GROMACS .gro file of C-alpha atoms in nm:
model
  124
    1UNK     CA    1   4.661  15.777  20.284
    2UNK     CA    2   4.845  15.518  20.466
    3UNK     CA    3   4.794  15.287  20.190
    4UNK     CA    4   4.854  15.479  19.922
    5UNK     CA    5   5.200  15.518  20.132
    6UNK     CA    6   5.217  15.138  20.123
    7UNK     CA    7   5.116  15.067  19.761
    8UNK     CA    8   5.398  15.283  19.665
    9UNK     CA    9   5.662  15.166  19.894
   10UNK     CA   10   5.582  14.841  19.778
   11UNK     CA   11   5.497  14.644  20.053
   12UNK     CA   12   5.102  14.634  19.944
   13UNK     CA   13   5.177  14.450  19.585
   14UNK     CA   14   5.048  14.127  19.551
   15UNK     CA   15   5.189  13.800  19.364
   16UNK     CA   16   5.046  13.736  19.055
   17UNK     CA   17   4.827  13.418  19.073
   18UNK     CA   18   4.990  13.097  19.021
   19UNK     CA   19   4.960  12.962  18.670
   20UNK     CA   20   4.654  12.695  18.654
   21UNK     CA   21   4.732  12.337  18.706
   22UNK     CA   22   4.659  12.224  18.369
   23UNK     CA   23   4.950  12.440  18.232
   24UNK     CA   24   5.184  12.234  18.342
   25UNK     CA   25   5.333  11.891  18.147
   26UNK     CA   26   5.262  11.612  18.398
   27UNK     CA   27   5.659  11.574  18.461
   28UNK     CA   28   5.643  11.928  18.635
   29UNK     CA   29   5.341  11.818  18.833
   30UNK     CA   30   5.575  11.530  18.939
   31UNK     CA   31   5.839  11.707  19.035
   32UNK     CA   32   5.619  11.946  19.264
   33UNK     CA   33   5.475  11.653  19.453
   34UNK     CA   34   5.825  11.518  19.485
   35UNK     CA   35   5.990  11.860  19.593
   36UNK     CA   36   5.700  11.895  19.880
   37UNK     CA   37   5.800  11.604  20.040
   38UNK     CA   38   5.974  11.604  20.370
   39UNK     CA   39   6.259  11.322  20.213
   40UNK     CA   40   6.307  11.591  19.925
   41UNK     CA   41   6.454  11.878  20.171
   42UNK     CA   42   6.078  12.071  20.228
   43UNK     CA   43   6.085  12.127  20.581
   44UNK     CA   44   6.499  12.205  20.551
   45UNK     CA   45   6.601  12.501  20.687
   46UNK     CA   46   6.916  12.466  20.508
   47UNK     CA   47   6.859  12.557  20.136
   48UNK     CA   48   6.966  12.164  19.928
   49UNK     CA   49   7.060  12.150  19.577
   50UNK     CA   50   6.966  11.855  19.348
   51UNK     CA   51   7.191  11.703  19.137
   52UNK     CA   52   7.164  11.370  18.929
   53UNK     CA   53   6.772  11.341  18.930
   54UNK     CA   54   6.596  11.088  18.794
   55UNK     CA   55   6.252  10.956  18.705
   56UNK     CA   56   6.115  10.621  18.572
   57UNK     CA   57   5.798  10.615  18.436
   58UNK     CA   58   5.509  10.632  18.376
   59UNK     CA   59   5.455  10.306  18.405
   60UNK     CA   60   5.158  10.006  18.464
   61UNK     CA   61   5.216   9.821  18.795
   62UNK     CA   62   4.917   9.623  18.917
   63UNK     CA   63   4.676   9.818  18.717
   64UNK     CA   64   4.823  10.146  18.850
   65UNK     CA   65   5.048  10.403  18.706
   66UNK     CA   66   5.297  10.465  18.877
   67UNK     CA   67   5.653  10.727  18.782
   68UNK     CA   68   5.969  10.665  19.037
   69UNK     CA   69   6.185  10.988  19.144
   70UNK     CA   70   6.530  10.977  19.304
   71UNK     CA   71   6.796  11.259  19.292
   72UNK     CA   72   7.110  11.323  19.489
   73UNK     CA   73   7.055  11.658  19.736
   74UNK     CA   74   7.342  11.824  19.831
   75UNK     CA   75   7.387  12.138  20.129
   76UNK     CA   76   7.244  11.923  20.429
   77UNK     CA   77   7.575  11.729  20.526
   78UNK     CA   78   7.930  11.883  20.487
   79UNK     CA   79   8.084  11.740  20.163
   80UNK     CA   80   7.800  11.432  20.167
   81UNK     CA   81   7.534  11.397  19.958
   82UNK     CA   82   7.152  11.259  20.060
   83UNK     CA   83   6.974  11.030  19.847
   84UNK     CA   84   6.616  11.089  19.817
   85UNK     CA   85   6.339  10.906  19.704
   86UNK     CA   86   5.936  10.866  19.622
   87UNK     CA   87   5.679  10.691  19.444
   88UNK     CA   88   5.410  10.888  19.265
   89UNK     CA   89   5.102  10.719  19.143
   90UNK     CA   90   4.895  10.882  18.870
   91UNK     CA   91   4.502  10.835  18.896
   92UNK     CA   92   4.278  10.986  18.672
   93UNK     CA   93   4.513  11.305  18.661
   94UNK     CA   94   4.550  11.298  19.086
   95UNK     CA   95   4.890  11.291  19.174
   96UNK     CA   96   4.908  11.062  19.506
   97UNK     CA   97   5.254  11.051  19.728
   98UNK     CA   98   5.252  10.586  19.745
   99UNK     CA   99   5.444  10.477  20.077
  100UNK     CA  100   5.694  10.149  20.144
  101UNK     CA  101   5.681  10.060  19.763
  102UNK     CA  102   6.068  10.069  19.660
  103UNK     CA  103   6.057   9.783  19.516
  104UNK     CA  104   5.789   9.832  19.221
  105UNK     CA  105   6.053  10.104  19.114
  106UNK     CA  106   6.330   9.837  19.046
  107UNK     CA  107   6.400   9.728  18.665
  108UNK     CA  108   6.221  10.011  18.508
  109UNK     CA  109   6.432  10.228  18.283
  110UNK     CA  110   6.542  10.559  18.400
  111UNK     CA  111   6.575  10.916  18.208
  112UNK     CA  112   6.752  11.252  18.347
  113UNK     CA  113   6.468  11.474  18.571
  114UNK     CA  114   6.587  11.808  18.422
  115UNK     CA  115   6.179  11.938  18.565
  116UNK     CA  116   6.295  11.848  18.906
  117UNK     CA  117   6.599  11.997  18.925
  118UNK     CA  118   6.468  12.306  18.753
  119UNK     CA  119   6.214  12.357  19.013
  120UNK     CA  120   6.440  12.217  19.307
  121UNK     CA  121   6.732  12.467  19.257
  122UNK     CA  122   6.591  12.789  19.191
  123UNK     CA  123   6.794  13.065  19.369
  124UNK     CA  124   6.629  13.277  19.599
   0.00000   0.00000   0.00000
């Protein structure tokens, strides 16, 4: 009886299952990896806001692929925004987080990182 009493207040429904990995473009993937990071506001207890994101890539850098993600966050300082960034390497469809490697990200051309932002801002 109790949880029937549950069920129908609502506290025993359960999420539906996240969507399969292979549903998403490789771009969302990206922006996942990039949002879990601590650099990207994850462990914030203050909700951020992205603004200005960008990615380069993918692209071949000594026989890796590699796709470079900044964006501007905005919430954490009074009237100041934080720049974040990350290196993602690609490997055989692994997504890997690549550490003290700013400068392979330098000279590559740049595009808007609407899937980050999407993903990065969604109100709660």
């Amino acid at each position: 009886m109790a949880v029937l009493a549950l069920t129908l207040a609502g506290c025993g429904r359960r999420e539906p299952a996240p969507a399969a990995i292979a549903s998403f473009t490789m771009r969302e993937r990206v922006a996942a990896l990039a949002l879990r990071q601590s650099g990207f506001g994850s462990i914030s207890v203050i909700p951020v806001r992205f603004e200005h994101s960008r990615i380069a890539g993918p692209f071949q850098d000594d026989g890796r692929t590699l796709y470079c993600v900044s964006a501007r966050m905005m919430g954490r300082r009074f009237l100041k925004g934080e720049k974040a960034k990350v290196v993602i390497r690609e490997e055989t469809g692994k997504l890997s987080i690549l550490e003290d490697v700013e400068e392979v990200c330098e000279g590559h051309r740049t595009e808007p990182f609407k899937e980050l932002e999407a993903l990065g801002n969604v109100s709660g």
